mmCIF file of N, CA, C and O in Angstrom:
data_model
loop_
_atom_site.group_PDB
_atom_site.id
_atom_site.type_symbol
_atom_site.label_atom_id
_atom_site.label_comp_id
_atom_site.label_asym_id
_atom_site.label_seq_id
_atom_site.Cartn_x
_atom_site.Cartn_y
_atom_site.Cartn_z
ATOM 1 N N MET A 93 91.124 173.046 158.918
ATOM 2 C CA MET A 93 92.281 172.511 158.243
ATOM 3 C C MET A 93 92.525 171.083 158.723
ATOM 4 O O MET A 93 92.452 170.794 159.901
ATOM 5 N N ARG A 94 92.799 170.209 157.792
ATOM 6 C CA ARG A 94 93.052 168.806 158.086
ATOM 7 C C ARG A 94 94.433 168.660 158.728
ATOM 8 O O ARG A 94 95.402 169.249 158.295
ATOM 9 N N GLU A 95 94.498 167.834 159.768
ATOM 10 C CA GLU A 95 95.774 167.580 160.428
ATOM 11 C C GLU A 95 96.625 166.657 159.550
ATOM 12 O O GLU A 95 96.144 165.653 159.035
ATOM 13 N N LYS A 96 97.886 167.017 159.377
ATOM 14 C CA LYS A 96 98.787 166.211 158.556
ATOM 15 C C LYS A 96 99.298 165.022 159.356
ATOM 16 O O LYS A 96 99.553 165.128 160.545
ATOM 17 N N THR A 97 99.418 163.888 158.672
ATOM 18 C CA THR A 97 99.943 162.681 159.300
ATOM 19 C C THR A 97 101.167 162.206 158.517
ATOM 20 O O THR A 97 101.245 162.414 157.306
ATOM 21 N N PRO A 98 102.108 161.568 159.195
ATOM 22 C CA PRO A 98 103.300 161.077 158.496
ATOM 23 C C PRO A 98 102.930 159.994 157.483
ATOM 24 O O PRO A 98 102.128 159.102 157.767
ATOM 25 N N ARG A 99 103.512 160.097 156.292
ATOM 26 C CA ARG A 99 103.283 159.131 155.219
ATOM 27 C C ARG A 99 104.623 158.760 154.593
ATOM 28 O O ARG A 99 105.572 159.532 154.643
ATOM 29 N N VAL A 100 104.683 157.604 153.998
ATOM 30 C CA VAL A 100 105.835 157.245 153.186
ATOM 31 C C VAL A 100 105.474 157.618 151.751
ATOM 32 O O VAL A 100 104.363 157.344 151.288
ATOM 33 N N VAL A 101 106.381 158.304 151.089
ATOM 34 C CA VAL A 101 106.149 158.772 149.723
ATOM 35 C C VAL A 101 107.278 158.230 148.844
ATOM 36 O O VAL A 101 108.453 158.481 149.106
ATOM 37 N N VAL A 102 106.887 157.501 147.807
ATOM 38 C CA VAL A 102 107.856 156.912 146.883
ATOM 39 C C VAL A 102 107.760 157.685 145.569
ATOM 40 O O VAL A 102 106.680 157.795 144.987
ATOM 41 N N THR A 103 108.907 158.219 145.118
ATOM 42 C CA THR A 103 108.950 158.946 143.848
ATOM 43 C C THR A 103 109.592 158.070 142.780
ATOM 44 O O THR A 103 110.335 157.131 143.086
ATOM 45 N N PHE A 104 109.316 158.405 141.514
ATOM 46 C CA PHE A 104 109.743 157.566 140.391
ATOM 47 C C PHE A 104 110.340 158.397 139.265
ATOM 48 O O PHE A 104 110.025 159.560 139.108
ATOM 49 N N HIS A 105 111.166 157.733 138.463
ATOM 50 C CA HIS A 105 111.752 158.371 137.292
ATOM 51 C C HIS A 105 110.753 158.441 136.139
ATOM 52 O O HIS A 105 110.779 159.378 135.352
ATOM 53 N N THR A 106 109.890 157.417 136.053
ATOM 54 C CA THR A 106 108.952 157.352 134.925
ATOM 55 C C THR A 106 107.527 157.080 135.409
ATOM 56 O O THR A 106 107.315 156.490 136.473
ATOM 57 N N THR A 107 106.592 157.481 134.582
ATOM 58 C CA THR A 107 105.187 157.207 134.875
ATOM 59 C C THR A 107 104.924 155.701 134.868
ATOM 60 O O THR A 107 104.130 155.203 135.665
ATOM 61 N N ALA A 108 105.609 154.980 133.995
ATOM 62 C CA ALA A 108 105.434 153.520 133.927
ATOM 63 C C ALA A 108 105.790 152.859 135.257
ATOM 64 O O ALA A 108 105.098 151.931 135.704
ATOM 65 N N GLU A 109 106.856 153.330 135.902
ATOM 66 C CA GLU A 109 107.234 152.768 137.205
ATOM 67 C C GLU A 109 106.180 153.105 138.260
ATOM 68 O O GLU A 109 105.874 152.277 139.121
ATOM 69 N N ALA A 110 105.631 154.305 138.211
ATOM 70 C CA ALA A 110 104.582 154.697 139.159
ATOM 71 C C ALA A 110 103.353 153.802 138.983
ATOM 72 O O ALA A 110 102.763 153.336 139.969
ATOM 73 N N MET A 111 102.981 153.550 137.749
ATOM 74 C CA MET A 111 101.822 152.691 137.481
ATOM 75 C C MET A 111 102.112 151.240 137.902
ATOM 76 O O MET A 111 101.230 150.556 138.416
ATOM 77 N N ALA A 112 103.349 150.794 137.700
ATOM 78 C CA ALA A 112 103.734 149.447 138.127
ATOM 79 C C ALA A 112 103.650 149.331 139.647
ATOM 80 O O ALA A 112 103.250 148.294 140.177
ATOM 81 N N MET A 113 104.006 150.400 140.343
ATOM 82 C CA MET A 113 103.924 150.412 141.810
ATOM 83 C C MET A 113 102.472 150.278 142.259
ATOM 84 O O MET A 113 102.168 149.526 143.188
ATOM 85 N N GLU A 114 101.582 150.994 141.602
ATOM 86 C CA GLU A 114 100.163 150.894 141.947
ATOM 87 C C GLU A 114 99.667 149.455 141.757
ATOM 88 O O GLU A 114 99.011 148.902 142.638
ATOM 89 N N LYS A 115 100.008 148.867 140.650
ATOM 90 C CA LYS A 115 99.580 147.492 140.361
ATOM 91 C C LYS A 115 100.176 146.517 141.378
ATOM 92 O O LYS A 115 99.486 145.623 141.875
ATOM 93 N N LEU A 116 101.459 146.693 141.700
ATOM 94 C CA LEU A 116 102.129 145.841 142.675
ATOM 95 C C LEU A 116 101.441 145.911 144.031
ATOM 96 O O LEU A 116 101.150 144.885 144.649
ATOM 97 N N CYS A 117 101.190 147.129 144.497
ATOM 98 C CA CYS A 117 100.572 147.294 145.817
ATOM 99 C C CYS A 117 99.157 146.741 145.859
ATOM 100 O O CYS A 117 98.752 146.143 146.843
ATOM 101 N N GLN A 118 98.415 146.931 144.779
ATOM 102 C CA GLN A 118 97.069 146.367 144.721
ATOM 103 C C GLN A 118 97.122 144.841 144.788
ATOM 104 O O GLN A 118 96.325 144.220 145.491
ATOM 105 N N SER A 119 98.069 144.231 144.087
ATOM 106 C CA SER A 119 98.159 142.764 144.073
ATOM 107 C C SER A 119 98.599 142.208 145.428
ATOM 108 O O SER A 119 98.253 141.088 145.774
ATOM 109 N N LYS A 120 99.352 142.991 146.195
ATOM 110 C CA LYS A 120 99.831 142.544 147.512
ATOM 111 C C LYS A 120 98.952 143.051 148.656
ATOM 112 O O LYS A 120 99.237 142.788 149.817
ATOM 113 N N GLY A 121 97.897 143.806 148.344
ATOM 114 C CA GLY A 121 96.992 144.307 149.371
ATOM 115 C C GLY A 121 97.604 145.388 150.241
ATOM 116 O O GLY A 121 97.213 145.554 151.398
ATOM 117 N N LEU A 122 98.563 146.143 149.688
ATOM 118 C CA LEU A 122 99.202 147.230 150.438
ATOM 119 C C LEU A 122 98.458 148.533 150.184
ATOM 120 O O LEU A 122 98.293 148.948 149.038
ATOM 121 N N ASP A 123 98.019 149.156 151.246
ATOM 122 C CA ASP A 123 97.252 150.396 151.171
ATOM 123 C C ASP A 123 98.113 151.522 150.606
ATOM 124 O O ASP A 123 99.313 151.584 150.837
ATOM 125 N N GLY A 124 97.485 152.424 149.880
ATOM 126 C CA GLY A 124 98.183 153.588 149.349
ATOM 127 C C GLY A 124 97.495 154.086 148.095
ATOM 128 O O GLY A 124 96.490 153.516 147.647
ATOM 129 N N LYS A 125 98.058 155.164 147.520
ATOM 130 C CA LYS A 125 97.480 155.716 146.291
ATOM 131 C C LYS A 125 98.517 156.567 145.571
ATOM 132 O O LYS A 125 99.478 157.065 146.167
ATOM 133 N N LEU A 126 98.285 156.726 144.258
ATOM 134 C CA LEU A 126 99.124 157.614 143.474
ATOM 135 C C LEU A 126 98.715 159.051 143.758
ATOM 136 O O LEU A 126 97.517 159.353 143.861
ATOM 137 N N ILE A 127 99.702 159.926 143.882
ATOM 138 C CA ILE A 127 99.453 161.339 144.135
ATOM 139 C C ILE A 127 100.397 162.163 143.256
ATOM 140 O O ILE A 127 101.378 161.647 142.724
ATOM 141 N N SER A 128 100.097 163.435 143.123
ATOM 142 C CA SER A 128 101.056 164.344 142.507
ATOM 143 C C SER A 128 102.222 164.463 143.468
ATOM 144 O O SER A 128 102.024 164.573 144.678
ATOM 145 N N ALA A 129 103.430 164.438 142.933
ATOM 146 C CA ALA A 129 104.609 164.526 143.797
ATOM 147 C C ALA A 129 104.578 165.830 144.586
ATOM 148 O O ALA A 129 104.344 166.894 144.012
ATOM 149 N N PRO A 130 104.763 165.769 145.898
ATOM 150 C CA PRO A 130 104.767 166.984 146.717
ATOM 151 C C PRO A 130 105.875 167.944 146.286
ATOM 152 O O PRO A 130 106.937 167.513 145.822
ATOM 153 N N ARG A 131 105.641 169.222 146.429
ATOM 154 C CA ARG A 131 106.622 170.239 146.034
ATOM 155 C C ARG A 131 107.949 170.077 146.755
ATOM 156 O O ARG A 131 108.996 170.440 146.240
ATOM 157 N N ALA A 132 107.904 169.531 147.961
ATOM 158 C CA ALA A 132 109.122 169.358 148.757
ATOM 159 C C ALA A 132 110.058 168.309 148.153
ATOM 160 O O ALA A 132 111.229 168.243 148.505
ATOM 161 N N LEU A 133 109.531 167.502 147.227
ATOM 162 C CA LEU A 133 110.318 166.438 146.606
ATOM 163 C C LEU A 133 110.432 166.676 145.108
ATOM 164 O O LEU A 133 109.563 167.280 144.500
ATOM 165 N N SER A 134 111.472 166.125 144.536
ATOM 166 C CA SER A 134 111.647 166.170 143.090
ATOM 167 C C SER A 134 111.334 164.787 142.541
ATOM 168 O O SER A 134 111.858 163.791 143.023
ATOM 169 N N ALA A 135 110.473 164.742 141.555
ATOM 170 C CA ALA A 135 110.155 163.471 140.903
ATOM 171 C C ALA A 135 110.152 163.715 139.401
ATOM 172 O O ALA A 135 109.444 164.590 138.919
ATOM 173 N N ASP A 136 110.939 162.954 138.674
ATOM 174 C CA ASP A 136 111.039 163.141 137.232
ATOM 175 C C ASP A 136 109.684 163.069 136.543
ATOM 176 O O ASP A 136 109.402 163.849 135.646
ATOM 177 N N CYS A 137 108.835 162.155 136.971
ATOM 178 C CA CYS A 137 107.552 161.985 136.296
ATOM 179 C C CYS A 137 106.425 162.799 136.936
ATOM 180 O O CYS A 137 105.349 162.893 136.376
ATOM 181 N N GLY A 138 106.654 163.359 138.118
ATOM 182 C CA GLY A 138 105.631 164.172 138.777
ATOM 183 C C GLY A 138 104.584 163.378 139.531
ATOM 184 O O GLY A 138 103.637 163.940 140.050
ATOM 185 N N ILE A 139 104.735 162.056 139.573
ATOM 186 C CA ILE A 139 103.781 161.193 140.275
ATOM 187 C C ILE A 139 104.521 160.450 141.377
ATOM 188 O O ILE A 139 105.672 160.062 141.215
ATOM 189 N N ALA A 140 103.840 160.238 142.500
ATOM 190 C CA ALA A 140 104.432 159.524 143.628
ATOM 191 C C ALA A 140 103.396 158.572 144.218
ATOM 192 O O ALA A 140 102.200 158.714 143.989
ATOM 193 N N TRP A 141 103.874 157.596 144.973
ATOM 194 C CA TRP A 141 103.003 156.666 145.696
ATOM 195 C C TRP A 141 103.012 157.080 147.156
ATOM 196 O O TRP A 141 104.071 157.235 147.761
ATOM 197 N N SER A 142 101.851 157.281 147.739
ATOM 198 C CA SER A 142 101.718 157.667 149.139
ATOM 199 C C SER A 142 101.041 156.533 149.900
ATOM 200 O O SER A 142 100.024 156.001 149.449
ATOM 201 N N ALA A 143 101.638 156.182 151.049
ATOM 202 C CA ALA A 143 101.100 155.078 151.850
ATOM 203 C C ALA A 143 101.308 155.380 153.334
ATOM 204 O O ALA A 143 102.136 156.215 153.694
ATOM 205 N N PRO A 144 100.563 154.703 154.201
ATOM 206 C CA PRO A 144 100.773 154.880 155.634
ATOM 207 C C PRO A 144 102.213 154.552 156.015
ATOM 208 O O PRO A 144 102.808 153.609 155.478
ATOM 209 N N LEU A 145 102.755 155.315 156.931
ATOM 210 C CA LEU A 145 104.144 155.156 157.355
ATOM 211 C C LEU A 145 104.416 153.740 157.872
ATOM 212 O O LEU A 145 105.500 153.199 157.671
ATOM 213 N N ALA A 146 103.433 153.130 158.481
ATOM 214 C CA ALA A 146 103.606 151.783 159.035
ATOM 215 C C ALA A 146 103.923 150.740 157.959
ATOM 216 O O ALA A 146 104.441 149.669 158.266
ATOM 217 N N LEU A 147 103.641 151.057 156.698
ATOM 218 C CA LEU A 147 103.882 150.103 155.610
ATOM 219 C C LEU A 147 105.252 150.267 154.954
ATOM 220 O O LEU A 147 105.557 149.574 153.990
ATOM 221 N N ARG A 148 106.092 151.162 155.468
ATOM 222 C CA ARG A 148 107.371 151.444 154.799
ATOM 223 C C ARG A 148 108.185 150.174 154.536
ATOM 224 O O ARG A 148 108.646 149.936 153.427
ATOM 225 N N ARG A 149 108.369 149.365 155.537
ATOM 226 C CA ARG A 149 109.191 148.151 155.371
ATOM 227 C C ARG A 149 108.569 147.204 154.346
ATOM 228 O O ARG A 149 109.270 146.646 153.497
ATOM 229 N N SER A 150 107.273 147.021 154.406
ATOM 230 C CA SER A 150 106.581 146.146 153.449
ATOM 231 C C SER A 150 106.718 146.684 152.030
ATOM 232 O O SER A 150 106.921 145.912 151.083
ATOM 233 N N LEU A 151 106.618 148.005 151.870
ATOM 234 C CA LEU A 151 106.784 148.615 150.553
ATOM 235 C C LEU A 151 108.199 148.423 150.032
ATOM 236 O O LEU A 151 108.400 148.073 148.870
ATOM 237 N N GLU A 152 109.184 148.650 150.896
ATOM 238 C CA GLU A 152 110.582 148.472 150.482
ATOM 239 C C GLU A 152 110.845 147.028 150.056
ATOM 240 O O GLU A 152 111.511 146.787 149.045
ATOM 241 N N ASP A 153 110.303 146.071 150.796
ATOM 242 C CA ASP A 153 110.473 144.658 150.446
ATOM 243 C C ASP A 153 109.806 144.348 149.100
ATOM 244 O O ASP A 153 110.387 143.673 148.249
ATOM 245 N N ALA A 154 108.590 144.847 148.906
ATOM 246 C CA ALA A 154 107.856 144.605 147.659
ATOM 247 C C ALA A 154 108.591 145.234 146.471
ATOM 248 O O ALA A 154 108.698 144.614 145.401
ATOM 249 N N ILE A 155 109.120 146.435 146.656
ATOM 250 C CA ILE A 155 109.866 147.119 145.589
ATOM 251 C C ILE A 155 111.106 146.301 145.222
ATOM 252 O O ILE A 155 111.400 146.081 144.049
ATOM 253 N N ARG A 156 111.825 145.862 146.240
ATOM 254 C CA ARG A 156 113.056 145.087 146.019
ATOM 255 C C ARG A 156 112.749 143.796 145.236
ATOM 256 O O ARG A 156 113.466 143.444 144.297
ATOM 257 N N GLU A 157 111.683 143.105 145.615
ATOM 258 C CA GLU A 157 111.311 141.846 144.958
ATOM 259 C C GLU A 157 110.830 142.060 143.522
ATOM 260 O O GLU A 157 111.019 141.199 142.670
ATOM 261 N N SER A 158 110.209 143.204 143.255
ATOM 262 C CA SER A 158 109.590 143.447 141.949
ATOM 263 C C SER A 158 110.559 143.967 140.898
ATOM 264 O O SER A 158 110.301 143.852 139.708
ATOM 265 N N GLY A 159 111.644 144.578 141.338
ATOM 266 C CA GLY A 159 112.573 145.172 140.385
ATOM 267 C C GLY A 159 112.232 146.602 140.002
ATOM 268 O O GLY A 159 112.912 147.201 139.178
ATOM 269 N N ILE A 160 111.183 147.160 140.581
ATOM 270 C CA ILE A 160 110.857 148.570 140.351
ATOM 271 C C ILE A 160 111.993 149.405 140.945
ATOM 272 O O ILE A 160 112.463 149.121 142.035
ATOM 273 N N GLU A 161 112.413 150.436 140.209
ATOM 274 C CA GLU A 161 113.492 151.296 140.692
ATOM 275 C C GLU A 161 112.935 152.670 141.045
ATOM 276 O O GLU A 161 112.758 153.510 140.165
ATOM 277 N N PRO A 162 112.679 152.903 142.326
ATOM 278 C CA PRO A 162 112.166 154.218 142.729
ATOM 279 C C PRO A 162 113.259 155.279 142.663
ATOM 280 O O PRO A 162 114.444 154.975 142.767
ATOM 281 N N GLU A 163 112.839 156.504 142.463
ATOM 282 C CA GLU A 163 113.770 157.626 142.515
ATOM 283 C C GLU A 163 114.172 157.885 143.965
ATOM 284 O O GLU A 163 115.312 158.203 144.250
ATOM 285 N N GLY A 164 113.196 157.722 144.878
ATOM 286 C CA GLY A 164 113.472 157.908 146.284
ATOM 287 C C GLY A 164 112.318 157.439 147.148
ATOM 288 O O GLY A 164 111.185 157.315 146.668
ATOM 289 N N ILE A 165 112.622 157.164 148.409
ATOM 290 C CA ILE A 165 111.606 156.796 149.399
ATOM 291 C C ILE A 165 111.755 157.766 150.545
ATOM 292 O O ILE A 165 112.824 157.885 151.124
ATOM 293 N N HIS A 166 110.678 158.487 150.852
ATOM 294 C CA HIS A 166 110.739 159.596 151.806
ATOM 295 C C HIS A 166 109.633 159.470 152.855
ATOM 296 O O HIS A 166 108.625 158.824 152.609
ATOM 297 N N GLU A 167 109.819 160.137 153.968
ATOM 298 C CA GLU A 167 108.788 160.256 154.995
ATOM 299 C C GLU A 167 108.418 161.737 155.089
ATOM 300 O O GLU A 167 109.280 162.572 155.317
ATOM 301 N N LEU A 168 107.129 162.019 154.886
ATOM 302 C CA LEU A 168 106.636 163.398 154.905
ATOM 303 C C LEU A 168 105.279 163.463 155.593
ATOM 304 O O LEU A 168 104.477 162.542 155.466
ATOM 305 N N PRO A 169 104.994 164.565 156.261
ATOM 306 C CA PRO A 169 103.631 164.766 156.759
ATOM 307 C C PRO A 169 102.751 165.253 155.594
ATOM 308 O O PRO A 169 103.077 166.220 154.932
ATOM 309 N N LEU A 170 101.681 164.535 155.330
ATOM 310 C CA LEU A 170 100.746 164.914 154.245
ATOM 311 C C LEU A 170 99.342 164.994 154.790
ATOM 312 O O LEU A 170 98.962 164.337 155.685
#
């Protein structure tokens, strides 16, 4: 069994916002990937962005600058 590590998980209201997050992070060189929203979280669109916990502040800053409106930003072991 793979050991779980803490991750920052960003959930979204729409798939368009999730896709915009992927594009934003790729353009800024921020590591992460789109995942199915974990069962522990509720996401309207069912998609979430998962990234290393160390990038939380950078992600929050990028989200704020871009105008993307996340449903929530969470820390979970994945």
